[in-house]
Amino acid sequence: MQHICRTKEAPFLRTLAIINGKWKFRILYELACETTLRYGELKRNLAPITHKMLSDQLKDLAADDMIVRHIYPEVPPRVDYSLSPKGLTFLPIMVALCDWGKEHTAPSKT
Amino acid sequence: MQHICRTKEAPFLRTLAIINGKWKFRILYELACETTLRYGELKRNLAPITHKMLSDQLKDLAADDMIVRHIYPEVPPRVDYSLSPKGLTFLPIMVALCDWGKEHTAPSKT
DNA sequence: CTGAATCCCGTGCGATACTG
DNA sequence: CAGTATCGCACGGGATTCAG
């Protein structure tokens, strides 16, 4: 009476490879909330994330086609990020994580 | 036209606090597959995880009531782990991650 | 066999500086 | 403003030992 079949392990590991990383979920959540955010806005919202961390993780997510980077040919430079079509397909899972937390974890006091 | 409401952020962060950690998902997956596993079996299945990592993460998951530790009063000691009721409620999300991977990631070659 | 504690090394990440 | 590159340290986590 197992709950998950072993044959699903490979796809599972591939999913983990994409979303593992301390900030991946946070970034995806931000973009899910705001639809599209500039680099600086992301950094502010995710403080105290560092410059390096944010750009590294954004690069990873873009490489995995979870988010799209939109570069405006302006000066000063302006870049913003939003969920890709593939990233959008991940939304139900994000919502599920929210709902699970609401159902099964206690709010912090005060 | 945002996709997720900000009010869900707190529960979302609480969920992340529980399942963030390099091996948490892997451990939950193992227990979802096998229902119940001894310490040594987990270690073998998750190789090359180290002794310290595994016991630390198991302790975390047990502290968060995601898994239950069953100690047999025997010698030599025998301990096994399985999903708690709370851990079982997380199964749909695990399945969703599997399915998402199957749908949106490419199998590795060979 | 499982688990706690110690020690110590490698590297992930923070800080900083530089480019466009 | 956004992004890359470099350097150096802290700390995560690997190896090992001891206990029950």
XYZ file of C-alpha atoms (C1' of nucleotides) in Angstrom:
260
model
C 0.000 0.000 0.000
C 2.514 2.599 -1.092
C 1.352 6.080 -1.902
C 3.468 6.960 -4.908
C 4.823 4.774 -7.643
C 8.588 4.450 -8.091
C 8.245 5.096 -11.810
C 7.529 8.710 -11.000
C 10.862 9.217 -9.362
C 12.767 10.461 -12.415
C 10.304 13.238 -13.295
C 10.175 14.095 -9.626
C 13.935 14.508 -9.455
C 13.890 16.654 -12.577
C 11.320 18.917 -10.980
C 13.438 19.200 -7.862
C 16.456 20.107 -9.951
C 14.560 23.136 -11.206
C 12.980 24.381 -8.016
C 15.596 23.468 -5.442
C 17.524 26.458 -4.312
C 16.863 28.634 -1.372
C 15.194 31.454 -3.281
C 13.509 29.828 -6.261
C 10.110 29.466 -4.655
C 10.276 32.961 -3.250
C 11.030 34.451 -6.644
C 8.273 32.498 -8.305
C 5.893 33.636 -5.610
C 6.784 37.273 -6.120
C 6.184 36.989 -9.837
C 2.952 35.158 -9.206
C 1.774 38.031 -7.046
C 2.875 40.936 -9.132
C 2.851 39.433 -12.611
C 5.903 41.412 -13.615
C 8.650 43.010 -11.585
C 11.816 44.933 -12.223
C 15.093 43.678 -10.901
C 15.231 46.310 -8.189
C 11.695 45.602 -7.058
C 12.418 41.928 -6.717
C 15.496 42.693 -4.706
C 13.576 44.979 -2.381
C 10.740 42.523 -1.893
C 13.088 39.648 -1.166
C 15.416 41.526 1.164
C 17.799 40.597 2.615
C 18.677 38.636 -0.514
C 21.995 39.709 -1.966
C 22.697 41.009 -5.421
C 24.672 37.921 -6.369
C 22.106 35.460 -5.081
C 19.246 37.158 -6.842
C 20.954 37.422 -10.203
C 22.254 33.850 -9.976
C 18.852 32.439 -9.162
C 17.143 34.557 -11.798
C 19.633 33.236 -14.309
C 18.872 29.665 -13.275
C 15.138 30.138 -13.512
C 15.464 31.808 -16.887
C 17.729 29.000 -18.115
C 15.085 26.497 -17.057
C 12.505 28.561 -18.886
C 10.466 29.232 -15.779
C 10.665 32.998 -16.118
C 11.242 35.418 -18.953
C 13.596 38.355 -18.853
C 12.407 41.407 -20.705
C 15.105 43.903 -21.606
C 14.159 47.445 -22.582
C 16.609 49.134 -24.940
C 16.811 52.205 -22.785
C 19.284 54.075 -20.741
C 19.438 53.717 -17.861
C 18.866 49.997 -18.399
C 15.536 48.597 -17.468
C 14.810 44.879 -17.152
C 11.808 43.126 -15.835
C 10.806 39.590 -15.149
C 7.624 37.614 -15.369
C 6.505 34.011 -15.361
C 6.961 32.147 -18.624
C 4.205 29.922 -20.017
C 6.014 27.027 -18.409
C 6.265 28.963 -15.171
C 2.545 29.623 -15.309
C 1.882 25.893 -15.369
C 3.580 25.733 -12.004
C 1.058 28.090 -10.410
C -1.353 25.389 -9.222
C 1.476 23.918 -7.185
C 2.309 27.301 -5.708
C -1.317 27.727 -4.732
C -1.344 24.247 -3.264
C 1.654 25.131 -1.104
C -0.123 28.247 0.124
C -3.273 26.344 0.921
C -1.395 23.550 2.620
C 0.378 26.079 4.809
C -2.879 27.740 5.695
C -4.391 24.410 6.625
C -1.512 22.692 8.355
C 0.751 25.300 9.906
C 0.157 27.725 12.721
C 0.414 31.463 12.184
C 3.245 33.066 14.088
C 2.163 34.802 17.267
C 1.410 38.519 17.841
C -4.419 40.379 -13.014
C -2.109 38.808 -10.485
C -2.161 35.057 -10.048
C -1.854 34.698 -6.302
C -3.098 36.923 -3.531
C -0.583 38.529 -1.171
C -2.590 37.381 1.815
C -1.368 33.893 1.163
C 2.228 34.826 1.628
C 2.507 34.039 5.328
C 1.193 30.465 5.052
C 3.359 30.032 2.003
C 6.465 31.036 3.926
C 5.544 28.696 6.749
C 5.268 25.858 4.277
C 8.646 26.720 2.827
C 10.173 26.737 6.287
C 9.155 23.108 6.647
C 10.111 21.744 3.269
C 13.136 23.819 2.416
C 16.311 21.861 2.797
C 18.156 19.939 0.216
C 16.881 16.496 1.236
C 13.430 17.084 2.689
C 11.551 16.347 -0.508
C 13.697 13.331 -1.211
C 13.019 11.841 2.193
C 9.301 12.467 1.914
C 9.340 10.846 -1.491
C 11.070 7.744 -0.177
C 8.531 7.374 2.593
C 5.727 7.960 0.143
C 7.045 5.119 -1.986
C 7.831 2.598 0.690
C 5.402 3.622 3.427
C 7.939 2.779 6.105
C 11.718 2.526 6.045
C 14.493 1.858 8.487
C 17.240 4.372 8.945
C 19.745 2.265 7.046
C 17.392 1.746 4.134
C 16.770 5.463 3.810
C 20.478 6.096 3.864
C 21.081 3.526 1.157
C 18.271 4.816 -1.049
C 19.398 8.407 -0.745
C 23.087 7.770 -1.250
C 25.354 9.674 -1.289
C 23.648 11.447 1.578
C 25.807 11.502 4.681
C 24.988 10.186 8.105
C 24.840 13.656 9.600
C 22.675 15.107 6.869
C 20.158 12.318 7.030
C 19.791 12.336 10.787
C 19.597 16.127 10.893
C 16.910 16.299 8.251
C 14.970 13.433 9.787
C 15.054 15.279 13.083
C 13.718 18.420 11.392
C 10.914 16.594 9.667
C 9.975 14.801 12.865
C 10.032 18.091 14.792
C 7.662 19.546 12.200
C 5.475 16.493 12.610
C 5.817 15.473 8.983
C 7.145 12.017 9.790
C 6.964 9.697 12.760
C 9.916 7.854 14.248
C 9.132 4.400 15.516
C 11.641 2.970 17.977
C 11.669 -0.754 18.661
C 12.910 -1.680 22.128
C 15.354 -4.196 20.764
C 19.030 -4.778 20.630
C 20.555 -4.022 18.269
C 18.429 -0.877 17.985
C 15.883 -0.714 15.248
C 14.138 2.469 14.185
C 11.898 3.113 11.286
C 10.196 6.094 9.774
C 6.914 6.720 8.047
C 4.760 9.644 7.058
C 2.685 11.174 9.831
C -0.970 12.077 9.278
C 0.222 15.595 8.571
C 2.844 14.224 6.202
C 0.165 12.258 4.403
C -1.734 15.469 3.701
C 1.309 16.596 1.755
C 1.079 13.676 -0.667
C -1.099 15.435 -3.245
C 1.594 18.055 -3.602
C 4.251 15.382 -4.037
C 2.168 13.777 -6.739
C 1.671 17.154 -8.369
C 5.433 17.667 -8.473
C 5.863 14.260 -10.104
C 3.194 14.971 -12.664
C 4.525 18.419 -13.394
C 7.972 16.962 -14.003
C 6.546 14.349 -16.303
C 4.698 16.973 -18.261
C 7.197 19.797 -18.363
C 10.706 18.378 -18.156
C 12.628 16.242 -20.585
C 13.938 12.830 -19.586
C 17.709 12.651 -19.483
C 19.204 10.940 -22.503
C 20.347 7.289 -22.822
C 22.189 -0.498 14.115
C 20.902 4.285 15.186
C 22.155 8.645 16.840
C 24.912 12.515 19.147
C 29.029 15.114 19.323
C 33.482 16.931 17.495
C 36.544 18.530 14.383
C 37.811 20.564 10.218
C 37.776 21.322 5.350
C 35.396 23.079 0.885
C 32.535 26.026 -1.071
C 28.380 28.843 -1.127
C 27.491 33.151 -0.519
C 28.350 38.039 0.985
C 30.968 42.197 -0.047
C 33.032 44.907 -3.298
C 34.456 46.800 -7.513
C 33.898 47.351 -12.474
C 31.166 47.360 -17.217
C 27.505 48.970 -20.227
C 19.846 50.502 -13.052
C 21.152 45.774 -14.216
C 24.660 42.437 -14.566
C 29.367 40.161 -14.249
C 33.682 39.076 -11.917
C 36.700 38.517 -8.169
C 38.127 37.601 -3.494
C 37.763 35.804 1.070
C 35.431 34.216 4.979
C 31.766 31.694 7.519
C 29.349 28.123 7.924
C 27.207 24.026 6.098
C 28.083 19.644 5.910
C 31.601 15.560 5.444
C 34.466 12.387 8.096
C 35.161 10.364 12.292
C 34.459 8.947 16.990
C 31.809 7.645 20.890
C 27.465 6.113 23.187
C 23.294 3.345 23.915
